[in-house]
mmCIF file of C-alpha atoms in Angstrom:
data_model
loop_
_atom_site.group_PDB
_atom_site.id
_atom_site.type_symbol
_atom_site.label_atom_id
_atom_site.label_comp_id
_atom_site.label_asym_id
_atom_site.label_seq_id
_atom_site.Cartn_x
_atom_site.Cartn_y
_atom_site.Cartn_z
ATOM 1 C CA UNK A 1 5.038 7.721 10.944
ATOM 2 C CA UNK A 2 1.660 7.862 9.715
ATOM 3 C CA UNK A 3 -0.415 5.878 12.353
ATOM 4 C CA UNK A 4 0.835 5.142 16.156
ATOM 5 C CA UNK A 5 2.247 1.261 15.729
ATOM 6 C CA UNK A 6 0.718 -1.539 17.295
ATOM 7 C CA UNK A 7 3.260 -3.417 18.650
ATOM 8 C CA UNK A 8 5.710 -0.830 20.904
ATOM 9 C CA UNK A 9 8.862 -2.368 22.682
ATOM 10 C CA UNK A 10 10.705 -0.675 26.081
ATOM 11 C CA UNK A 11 13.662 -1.973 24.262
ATOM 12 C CA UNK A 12 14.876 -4.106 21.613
ATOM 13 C CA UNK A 13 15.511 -7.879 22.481
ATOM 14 C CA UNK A 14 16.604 -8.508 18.692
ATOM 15 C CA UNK A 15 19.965 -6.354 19.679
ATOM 16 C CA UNK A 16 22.729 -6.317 17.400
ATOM 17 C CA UNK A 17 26.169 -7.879 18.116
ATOM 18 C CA UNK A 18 27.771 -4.043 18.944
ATOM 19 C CA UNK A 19 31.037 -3.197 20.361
ATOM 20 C CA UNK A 20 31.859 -6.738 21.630
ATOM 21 C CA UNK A 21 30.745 -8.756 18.547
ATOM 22 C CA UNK A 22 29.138 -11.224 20.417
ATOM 23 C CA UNK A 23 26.015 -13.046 19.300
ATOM 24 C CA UNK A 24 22.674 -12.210 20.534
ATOM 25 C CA UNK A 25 20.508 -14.698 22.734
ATOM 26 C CA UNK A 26 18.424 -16.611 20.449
ATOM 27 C CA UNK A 27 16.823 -19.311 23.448
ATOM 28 C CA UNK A 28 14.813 -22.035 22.199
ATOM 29 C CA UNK A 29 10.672 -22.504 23.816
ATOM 30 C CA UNK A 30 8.906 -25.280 25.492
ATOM 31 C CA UNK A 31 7.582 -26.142 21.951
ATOM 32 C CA UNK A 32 11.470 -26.520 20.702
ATOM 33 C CA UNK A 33 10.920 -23.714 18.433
ATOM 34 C CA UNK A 34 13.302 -20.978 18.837
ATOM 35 C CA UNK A 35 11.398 -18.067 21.562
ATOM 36 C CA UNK A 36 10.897 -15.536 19.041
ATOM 37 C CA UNK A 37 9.369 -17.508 16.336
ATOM 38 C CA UNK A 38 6.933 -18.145 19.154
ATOM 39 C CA UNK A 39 6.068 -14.876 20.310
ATOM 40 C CA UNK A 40 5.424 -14.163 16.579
ATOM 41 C CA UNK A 41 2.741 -16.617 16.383
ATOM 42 C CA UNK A 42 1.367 -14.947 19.680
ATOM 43 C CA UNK A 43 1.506 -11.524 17.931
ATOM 44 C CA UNK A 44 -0.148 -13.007 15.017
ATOM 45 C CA UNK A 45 -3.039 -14.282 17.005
ATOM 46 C CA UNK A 46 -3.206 -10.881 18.609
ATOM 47 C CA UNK A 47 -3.263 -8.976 15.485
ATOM 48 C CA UNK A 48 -6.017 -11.070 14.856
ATOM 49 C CA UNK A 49 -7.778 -10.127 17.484
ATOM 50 C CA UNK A 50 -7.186 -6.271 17.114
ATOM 51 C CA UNK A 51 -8.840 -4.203 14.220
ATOM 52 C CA UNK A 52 -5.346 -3.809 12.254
ATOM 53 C CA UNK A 53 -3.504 -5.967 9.575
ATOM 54 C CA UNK A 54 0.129 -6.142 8.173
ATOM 55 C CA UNK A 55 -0.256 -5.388 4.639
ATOM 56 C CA UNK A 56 2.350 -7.480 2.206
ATOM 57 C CA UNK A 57 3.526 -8.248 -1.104
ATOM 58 C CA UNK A 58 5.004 -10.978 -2.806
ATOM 59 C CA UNK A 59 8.806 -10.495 -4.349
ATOM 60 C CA UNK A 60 8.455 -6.844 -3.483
ATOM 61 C CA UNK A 61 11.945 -5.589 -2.934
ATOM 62 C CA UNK A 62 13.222 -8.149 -6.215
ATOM 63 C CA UNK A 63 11.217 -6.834 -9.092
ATOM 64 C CA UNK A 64 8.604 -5.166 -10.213
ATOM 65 C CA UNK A 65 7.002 -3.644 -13.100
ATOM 66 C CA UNK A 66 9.468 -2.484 -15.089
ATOM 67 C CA UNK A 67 12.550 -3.492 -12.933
ATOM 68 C CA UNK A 68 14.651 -6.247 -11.332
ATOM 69 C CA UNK A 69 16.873 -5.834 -8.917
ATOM 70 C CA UNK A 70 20.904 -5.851 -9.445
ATOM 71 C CA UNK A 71 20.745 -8.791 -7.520
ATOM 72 C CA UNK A 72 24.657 -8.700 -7.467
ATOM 73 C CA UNK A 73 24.648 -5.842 -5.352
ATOM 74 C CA UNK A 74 24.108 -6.323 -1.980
ATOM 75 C CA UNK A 75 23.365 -2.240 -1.533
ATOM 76 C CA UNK A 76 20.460 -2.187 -3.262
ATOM 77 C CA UNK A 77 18.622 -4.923 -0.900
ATOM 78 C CA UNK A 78 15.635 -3.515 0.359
ATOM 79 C CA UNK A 79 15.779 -0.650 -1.451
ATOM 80 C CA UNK A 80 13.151 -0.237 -4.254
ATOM 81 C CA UNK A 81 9.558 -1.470 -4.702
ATOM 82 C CA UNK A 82 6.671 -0.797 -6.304
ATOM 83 C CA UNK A 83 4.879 -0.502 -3.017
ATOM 84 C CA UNK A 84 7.380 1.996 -1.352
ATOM 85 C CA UNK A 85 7.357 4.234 -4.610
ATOM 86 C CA UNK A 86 3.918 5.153 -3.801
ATOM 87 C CA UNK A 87 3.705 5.363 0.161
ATOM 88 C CA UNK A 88 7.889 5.407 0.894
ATOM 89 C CA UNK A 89 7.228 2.485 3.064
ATOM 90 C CA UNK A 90 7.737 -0.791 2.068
ATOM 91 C CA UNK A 91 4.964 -3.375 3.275
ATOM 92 C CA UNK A 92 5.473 -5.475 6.705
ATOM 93 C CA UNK A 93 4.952 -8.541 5.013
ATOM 94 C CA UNK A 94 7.731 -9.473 2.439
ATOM 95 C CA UNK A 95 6.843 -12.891 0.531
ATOM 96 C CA UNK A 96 8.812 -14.817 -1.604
ATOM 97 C CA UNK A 97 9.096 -18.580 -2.718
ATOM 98 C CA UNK A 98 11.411 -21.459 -2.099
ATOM 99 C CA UNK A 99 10.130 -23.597 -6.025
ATOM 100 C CA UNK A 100 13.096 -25.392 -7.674
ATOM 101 C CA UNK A 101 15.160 -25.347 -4.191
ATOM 102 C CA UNK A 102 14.345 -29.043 -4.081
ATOM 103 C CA UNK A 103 15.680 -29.350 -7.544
ATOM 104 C CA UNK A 104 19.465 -27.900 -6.360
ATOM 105 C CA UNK A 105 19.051 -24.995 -8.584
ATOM 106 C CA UNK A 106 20.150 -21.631 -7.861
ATOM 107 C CA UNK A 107 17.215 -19.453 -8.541
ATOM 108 C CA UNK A 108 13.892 -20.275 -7.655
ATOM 109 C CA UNK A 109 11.032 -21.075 -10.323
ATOM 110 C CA UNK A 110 10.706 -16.877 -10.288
ATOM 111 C CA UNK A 111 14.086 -16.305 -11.595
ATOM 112 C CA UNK A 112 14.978 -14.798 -8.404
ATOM 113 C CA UNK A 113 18.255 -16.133 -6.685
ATOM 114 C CA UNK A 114 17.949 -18.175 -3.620
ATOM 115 C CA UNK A 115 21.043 -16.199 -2.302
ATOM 116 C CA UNK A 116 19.128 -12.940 -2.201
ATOM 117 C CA UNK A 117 15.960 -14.106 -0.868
ATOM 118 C CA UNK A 118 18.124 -15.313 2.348
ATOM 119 C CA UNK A 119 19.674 -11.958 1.960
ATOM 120 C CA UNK A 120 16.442 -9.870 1.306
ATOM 121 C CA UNK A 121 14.683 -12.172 4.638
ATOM 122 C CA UNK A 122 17.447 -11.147 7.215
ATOM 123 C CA UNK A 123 17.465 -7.591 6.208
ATOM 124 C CA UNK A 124 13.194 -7.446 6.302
ATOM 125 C CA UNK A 125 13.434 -8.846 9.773
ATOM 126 C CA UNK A 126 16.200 -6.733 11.025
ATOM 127 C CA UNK A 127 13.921 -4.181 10.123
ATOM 128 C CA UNK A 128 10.748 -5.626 12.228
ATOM 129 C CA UNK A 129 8.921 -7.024 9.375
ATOM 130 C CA UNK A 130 7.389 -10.390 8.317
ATOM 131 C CA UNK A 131 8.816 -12.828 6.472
ATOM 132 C CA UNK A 132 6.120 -15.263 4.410
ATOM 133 C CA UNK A 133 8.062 -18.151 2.060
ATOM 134 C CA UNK A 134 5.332 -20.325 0.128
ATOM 135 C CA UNK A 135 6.670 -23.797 -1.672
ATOM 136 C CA UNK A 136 5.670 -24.727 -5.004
ATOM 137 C CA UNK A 137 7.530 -27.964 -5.639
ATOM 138 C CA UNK A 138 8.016 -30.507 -8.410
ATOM 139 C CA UNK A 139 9.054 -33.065 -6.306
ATOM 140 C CA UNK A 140 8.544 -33.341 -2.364
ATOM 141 C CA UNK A 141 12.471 -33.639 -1.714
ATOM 142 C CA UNK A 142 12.178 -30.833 1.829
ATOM 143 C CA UNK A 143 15.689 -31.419 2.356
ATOM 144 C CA UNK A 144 16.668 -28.325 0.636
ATOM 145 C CA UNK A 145 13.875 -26.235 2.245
ATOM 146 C CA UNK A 146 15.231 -27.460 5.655
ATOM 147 C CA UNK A 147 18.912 -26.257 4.580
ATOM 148 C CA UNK A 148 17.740 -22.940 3.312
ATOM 149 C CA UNK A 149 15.529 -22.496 6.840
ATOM 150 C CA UNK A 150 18.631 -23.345 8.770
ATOM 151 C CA UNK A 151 20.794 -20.607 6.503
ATOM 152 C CA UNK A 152 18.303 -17.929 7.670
ATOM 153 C CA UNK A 153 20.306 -16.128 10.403
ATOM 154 C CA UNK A 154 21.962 -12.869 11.113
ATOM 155 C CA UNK A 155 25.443 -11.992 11.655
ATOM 156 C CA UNK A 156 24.690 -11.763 15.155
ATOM 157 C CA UNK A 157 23.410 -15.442 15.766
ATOM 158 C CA UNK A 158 19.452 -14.612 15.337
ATOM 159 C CA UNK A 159 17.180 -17.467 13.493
ATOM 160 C CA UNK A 160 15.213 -15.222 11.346
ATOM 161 C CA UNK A 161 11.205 -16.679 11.754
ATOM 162 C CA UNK A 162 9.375 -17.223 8.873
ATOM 163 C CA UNK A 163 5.646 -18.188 8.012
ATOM 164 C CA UNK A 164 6.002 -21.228 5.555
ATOM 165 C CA UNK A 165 3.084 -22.439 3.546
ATOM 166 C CA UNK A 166 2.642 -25.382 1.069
ATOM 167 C CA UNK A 167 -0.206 -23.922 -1.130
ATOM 168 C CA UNK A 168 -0.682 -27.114 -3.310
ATOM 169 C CA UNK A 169 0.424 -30.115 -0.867
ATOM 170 C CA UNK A 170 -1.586 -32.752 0.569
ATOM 171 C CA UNK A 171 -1.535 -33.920 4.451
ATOM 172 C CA UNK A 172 0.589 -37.320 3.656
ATOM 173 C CA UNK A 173 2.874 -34.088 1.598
ATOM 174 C CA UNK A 174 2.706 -32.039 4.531
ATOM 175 C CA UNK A 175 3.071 -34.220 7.250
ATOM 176 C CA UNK A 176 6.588 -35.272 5.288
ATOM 177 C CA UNK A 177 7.469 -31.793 4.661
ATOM 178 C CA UNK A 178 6.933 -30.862 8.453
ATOM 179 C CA UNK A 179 8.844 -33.907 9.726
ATOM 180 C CA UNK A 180 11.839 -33.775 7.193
ATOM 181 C CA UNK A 181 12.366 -30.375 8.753
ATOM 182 C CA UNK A 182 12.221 -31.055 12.466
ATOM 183 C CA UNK A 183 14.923 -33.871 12.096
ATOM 184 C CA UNK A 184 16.957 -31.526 10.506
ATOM 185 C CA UNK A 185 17.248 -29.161 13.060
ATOM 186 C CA UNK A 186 14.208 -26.446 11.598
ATOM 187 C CA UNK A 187 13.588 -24.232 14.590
ATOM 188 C CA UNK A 188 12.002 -20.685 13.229
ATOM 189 C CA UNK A 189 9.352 -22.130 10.852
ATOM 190 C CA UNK A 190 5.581 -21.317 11.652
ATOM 191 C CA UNK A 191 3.450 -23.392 9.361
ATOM 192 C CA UNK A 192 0.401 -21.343 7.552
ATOM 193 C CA UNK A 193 -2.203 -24.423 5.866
ATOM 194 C CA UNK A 194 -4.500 -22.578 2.830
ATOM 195 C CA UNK A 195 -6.800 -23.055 0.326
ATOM 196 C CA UNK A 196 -9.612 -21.123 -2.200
ATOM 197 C CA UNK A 197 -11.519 -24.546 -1.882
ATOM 198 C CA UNK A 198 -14.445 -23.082 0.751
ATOM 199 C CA UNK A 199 -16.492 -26.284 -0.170
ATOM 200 C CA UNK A 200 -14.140 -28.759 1.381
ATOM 201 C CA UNK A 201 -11.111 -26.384 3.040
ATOM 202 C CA UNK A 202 -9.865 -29.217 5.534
ATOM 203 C CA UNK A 203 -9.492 -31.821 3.026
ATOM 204 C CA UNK A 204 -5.651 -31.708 3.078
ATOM 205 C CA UNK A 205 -5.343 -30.277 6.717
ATOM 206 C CA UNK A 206 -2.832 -31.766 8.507
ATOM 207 C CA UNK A 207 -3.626 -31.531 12.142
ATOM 208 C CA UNK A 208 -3.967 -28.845 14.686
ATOM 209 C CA UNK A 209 -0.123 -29.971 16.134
ATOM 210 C CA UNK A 210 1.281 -29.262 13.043
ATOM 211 C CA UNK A 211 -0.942 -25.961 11.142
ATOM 212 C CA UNK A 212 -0.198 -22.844 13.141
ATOM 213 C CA UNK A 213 -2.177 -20.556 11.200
ATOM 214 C CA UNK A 214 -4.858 -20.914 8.272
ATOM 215 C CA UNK A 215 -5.594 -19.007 5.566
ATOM 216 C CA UNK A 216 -7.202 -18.148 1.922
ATOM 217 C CA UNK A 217 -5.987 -17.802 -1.947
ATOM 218 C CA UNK A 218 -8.782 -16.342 -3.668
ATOM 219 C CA UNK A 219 -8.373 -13.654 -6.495
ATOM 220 C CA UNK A 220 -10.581 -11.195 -8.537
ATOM 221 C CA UNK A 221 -10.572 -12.102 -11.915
ATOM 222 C CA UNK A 222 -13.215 -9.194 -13.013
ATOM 223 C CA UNK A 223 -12.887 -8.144 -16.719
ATOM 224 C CA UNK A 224 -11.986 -4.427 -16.838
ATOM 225 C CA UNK A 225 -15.457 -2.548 -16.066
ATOM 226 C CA UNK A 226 -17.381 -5.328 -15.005
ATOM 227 C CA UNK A 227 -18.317 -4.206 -11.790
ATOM 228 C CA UNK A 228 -20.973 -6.727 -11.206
ATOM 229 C CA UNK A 229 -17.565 -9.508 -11.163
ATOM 230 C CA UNK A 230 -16.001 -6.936 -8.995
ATOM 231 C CA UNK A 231 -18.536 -7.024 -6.611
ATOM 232 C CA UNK A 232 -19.295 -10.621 -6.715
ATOM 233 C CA UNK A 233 -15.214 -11.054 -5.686
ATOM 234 C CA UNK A 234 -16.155 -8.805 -2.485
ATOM 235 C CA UNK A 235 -18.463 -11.035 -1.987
ATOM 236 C CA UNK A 236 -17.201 -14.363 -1.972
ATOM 237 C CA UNK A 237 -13.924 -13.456 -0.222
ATOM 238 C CA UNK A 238 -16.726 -12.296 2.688
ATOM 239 C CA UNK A 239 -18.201 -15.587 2.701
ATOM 240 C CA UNK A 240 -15.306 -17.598 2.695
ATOM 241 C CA UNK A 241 -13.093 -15.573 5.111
ATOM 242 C CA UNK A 242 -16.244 -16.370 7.553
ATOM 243 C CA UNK A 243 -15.808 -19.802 7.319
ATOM 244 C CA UNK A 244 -12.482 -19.262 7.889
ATOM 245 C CA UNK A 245 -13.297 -17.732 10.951
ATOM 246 C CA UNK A 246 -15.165 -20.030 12.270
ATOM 247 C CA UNK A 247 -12.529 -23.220 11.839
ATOM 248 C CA UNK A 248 -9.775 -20.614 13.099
ATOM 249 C CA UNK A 249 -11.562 -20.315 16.249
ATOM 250 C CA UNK A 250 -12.656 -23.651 16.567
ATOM 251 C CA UNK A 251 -9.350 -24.736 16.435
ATOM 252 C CA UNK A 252 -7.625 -22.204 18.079
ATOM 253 C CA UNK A 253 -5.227 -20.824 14.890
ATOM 254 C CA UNK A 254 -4.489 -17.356 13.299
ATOM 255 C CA UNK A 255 -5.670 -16.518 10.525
ATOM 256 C CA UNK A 256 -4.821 -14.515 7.142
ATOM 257 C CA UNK A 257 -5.679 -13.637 3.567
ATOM 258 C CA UNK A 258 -2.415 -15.390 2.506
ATOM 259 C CA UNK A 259 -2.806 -14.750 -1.427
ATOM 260 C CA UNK A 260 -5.245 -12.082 -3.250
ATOM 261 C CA UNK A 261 -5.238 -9.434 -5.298
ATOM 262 C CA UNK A 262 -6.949 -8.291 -8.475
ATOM 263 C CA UNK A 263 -4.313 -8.538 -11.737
ATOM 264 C CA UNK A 264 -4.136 -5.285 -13.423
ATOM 265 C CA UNK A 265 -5.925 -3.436 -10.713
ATOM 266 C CA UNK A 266 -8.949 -2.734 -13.181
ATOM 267 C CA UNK A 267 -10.839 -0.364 -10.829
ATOM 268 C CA UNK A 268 -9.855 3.022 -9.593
ATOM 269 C CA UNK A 269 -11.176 1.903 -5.964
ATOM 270 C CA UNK A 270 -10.150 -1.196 -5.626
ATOM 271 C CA UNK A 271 -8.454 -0.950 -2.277
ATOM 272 C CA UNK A 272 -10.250 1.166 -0.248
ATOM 273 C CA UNK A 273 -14.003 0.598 -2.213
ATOM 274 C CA UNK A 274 -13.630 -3.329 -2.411
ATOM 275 C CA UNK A 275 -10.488 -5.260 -0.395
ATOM 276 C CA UNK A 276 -10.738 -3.171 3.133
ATOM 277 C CA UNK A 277 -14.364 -2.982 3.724
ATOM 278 C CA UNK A 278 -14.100 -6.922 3.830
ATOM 279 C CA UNK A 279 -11.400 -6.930 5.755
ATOM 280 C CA UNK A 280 -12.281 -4.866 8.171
ATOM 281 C CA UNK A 281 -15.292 -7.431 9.240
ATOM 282 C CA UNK A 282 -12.850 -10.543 9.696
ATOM 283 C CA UNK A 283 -9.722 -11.380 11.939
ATOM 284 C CA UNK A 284 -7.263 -11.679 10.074
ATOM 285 C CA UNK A 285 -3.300 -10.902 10.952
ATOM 286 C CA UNK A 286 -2.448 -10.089 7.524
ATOM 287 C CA UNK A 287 -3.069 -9.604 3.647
ATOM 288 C CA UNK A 288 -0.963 -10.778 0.795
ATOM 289 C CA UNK A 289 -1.378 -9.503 -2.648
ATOM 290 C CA UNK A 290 0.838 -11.227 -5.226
ATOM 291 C CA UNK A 291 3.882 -10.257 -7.001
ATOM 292 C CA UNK A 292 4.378 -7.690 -10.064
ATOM 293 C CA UNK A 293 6.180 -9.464 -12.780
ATOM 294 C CA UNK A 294 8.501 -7.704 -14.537
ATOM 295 C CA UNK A 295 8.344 -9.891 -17.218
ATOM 296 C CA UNK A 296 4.864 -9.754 -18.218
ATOM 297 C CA UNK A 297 3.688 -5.775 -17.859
ATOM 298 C CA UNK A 298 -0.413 -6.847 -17.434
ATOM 299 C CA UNK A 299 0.838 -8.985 -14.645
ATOM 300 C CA UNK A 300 0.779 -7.315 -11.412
ATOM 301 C CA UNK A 301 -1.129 -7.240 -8.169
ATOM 302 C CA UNK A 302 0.037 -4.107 -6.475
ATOM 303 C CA UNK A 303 -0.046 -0.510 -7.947
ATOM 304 C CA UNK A 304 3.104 1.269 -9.181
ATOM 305 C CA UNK A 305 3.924 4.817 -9.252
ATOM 306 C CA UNK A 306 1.241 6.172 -11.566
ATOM 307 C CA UNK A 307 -0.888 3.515 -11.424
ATOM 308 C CA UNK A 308 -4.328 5.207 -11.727
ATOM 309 C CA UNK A 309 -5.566 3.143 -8.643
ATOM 310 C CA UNK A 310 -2.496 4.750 -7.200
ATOM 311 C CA UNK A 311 -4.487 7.589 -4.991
ATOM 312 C CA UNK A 312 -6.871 4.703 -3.131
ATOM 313 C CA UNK A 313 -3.170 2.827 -2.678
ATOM 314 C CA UNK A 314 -2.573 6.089 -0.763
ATOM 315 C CA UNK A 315 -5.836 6.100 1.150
ATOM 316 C CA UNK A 316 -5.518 2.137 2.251
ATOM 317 C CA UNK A 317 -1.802 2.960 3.445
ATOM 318 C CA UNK A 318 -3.369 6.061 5.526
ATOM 319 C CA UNK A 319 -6.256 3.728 6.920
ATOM 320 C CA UNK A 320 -5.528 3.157 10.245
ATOM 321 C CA UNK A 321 -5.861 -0.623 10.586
ATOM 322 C CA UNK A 322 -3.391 -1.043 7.828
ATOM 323 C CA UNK A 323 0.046 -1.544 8.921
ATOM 324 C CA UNK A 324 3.296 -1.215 6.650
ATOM 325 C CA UNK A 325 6.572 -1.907 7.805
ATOM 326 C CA UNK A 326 6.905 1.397 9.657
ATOM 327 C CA UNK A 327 3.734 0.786 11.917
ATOM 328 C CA UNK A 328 5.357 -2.038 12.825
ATOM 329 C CA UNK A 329 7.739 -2.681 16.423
ATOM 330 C CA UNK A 330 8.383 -5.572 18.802
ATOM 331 C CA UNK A 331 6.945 -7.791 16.730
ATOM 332 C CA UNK A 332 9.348 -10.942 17.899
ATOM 333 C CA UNK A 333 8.905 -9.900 21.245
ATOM 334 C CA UNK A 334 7.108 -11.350 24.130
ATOM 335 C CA UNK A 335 4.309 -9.262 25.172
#
């Protein structure tokens, strides 16, 4: 392991079924939300508080550049990613997203089956990582979200948490979306509210009882060698994750860098020269670059073995306040 984890457990309350094959105790909380989906959200806000963040990746273990996954083979779940072909580790935070559920379709609006995304969740959190599922919908039918949420469970009788986030909904669309799945039964959903509007970020918040943690989509759109762009990126993502900051601890939320990156990685340095020095000044619980599409090569977000940004990959993994999946223990657990 390359850094001591921050979260360390006496012993592991997310215990398989074993000999006896009976289920695991999954209680519910005060707030009616299953226990472990709460101490997340605790962990979260502690994280936040710490100087370490979970590093993630959207549709890491599905595709990347180059590759999809045989995504009619349950073996190879988990198994490759761009990510752990650099480092061998895959990130802590896995991120994938529920569009076109609403529409009764199979495969979400990435091409990526439903099926393997509940598949690809249970096996990330049997293995102590974070599970992040945003919603881009064309129509805002949450019944199908709320049946997908309710699938997420191990063999074993564990509600996998997630962290869901509607990036593009208003508060009459959230406040739908959050009460659609509480009457049917949603019990391991944390509910992340963001936005790359810094001039007006609250205009679509929903309320404090419903947002459990806020965050930022802002990207680097720098043409290749423009460093001025580069900088000006640092820059902005500075200011704005400050007045993040602020509203996050006026209101008493976690916060994260829920979507970011820099497509094409145009700079040698870019993530330990420009993302973690910024970083490193704000509370956040985690980072989330986007995904690598397979189907367009200039599209991607996070390097890929030989990658010439692929040596500062190597020194961000080795800083110690990033955490990959292997840094990571206990983190459903009450502290």
């Amino acid at each position: 392991m390359k850094k001591t984890s921050f979260f360390i457990a006496a012993a592991l309350a997310i215990a398989s079924c074993g000999g006896n094959h009976q289920n695991a105790n999954d209680p519910l909380a005060e707030s009616g939300r299953t226990q472990r989906t709460e101490n997340l959200l605790t962990n979260l806000i502690a994280l936040g508080d710490s100087s370490v963040y979970l590093f993630g990746h959207h549709d890491d273990t599905v595709y990347g550049v180059g590759w999809e996954a045989d995504y009619a083979n349950d073996s190879t779940i988990g198994i490759k990613s761009d990510v752990k072909g650099i480092c061998n580790d895959l990130p802590a935070v896995l991120s994938f997203d529920l569009g076109y559920i609403e529409l009764g379709e199979d495969k979400n609006l990435n091409g990526v089956p439903f099926d393997r995304i509940r598949k690809e969740a249970i096996n990330h959190f049997d293995h102590g990582g974070l599970i992040t599922l945003s919603w881009h919908p064309d129509n805002q039918d949450a019944d199908k979200v709320a049946d997908f949420l309710n699938t997420l469970e191990t063999p074993y009788g564990v509600r996998v948490p997630v962290v869901l986030r509607l990036p593009d909904a208003t508060k009459d669309e959230w406040k739908k979306t959050v009460k659609c799945l509480k009457e049917k039964g949603v019990v391991n959903a944390l509910y992340a509210y963001s936005s790359n509007d810094n001039g007006n970020y609250m205009e679509h918040y929903p309320g404090d009882d419903i947002i459990d943690l806020l965050g930022l989509d802002i990207y680097c759109d720098a043409p290749e060698g423009d460093t001025t762009q580069v900088a000006a990126y640092a820059e902005a993502l500075d200011k704005q994750l400050t007045i993040i900051r602020d509203i996050a601890k006026e209101h008493g939320k976690a916060m994260a860098l829920t979507e970011t990156g820099y497509e094409g990685i145009k700079t040698t340095d870019w993530w330990s020269n420009i993302l973690a020095p910024v970083l490193a000044k704000h509370p956040v619980c985690y980072v989330l670059i986007w995904r690598n599409n397979h189907e367009n090569p200039s599209q991607y977000y996070a390097p890929y073995p030989g990658h010439p940004s692929t040596n500062d990959f190597v020194r961000f993994y080795n800083d110690p306040r990033t955490l990959f999946l292997h840094d990571v223990n206990g983190l459903y657990l009450k502290k």
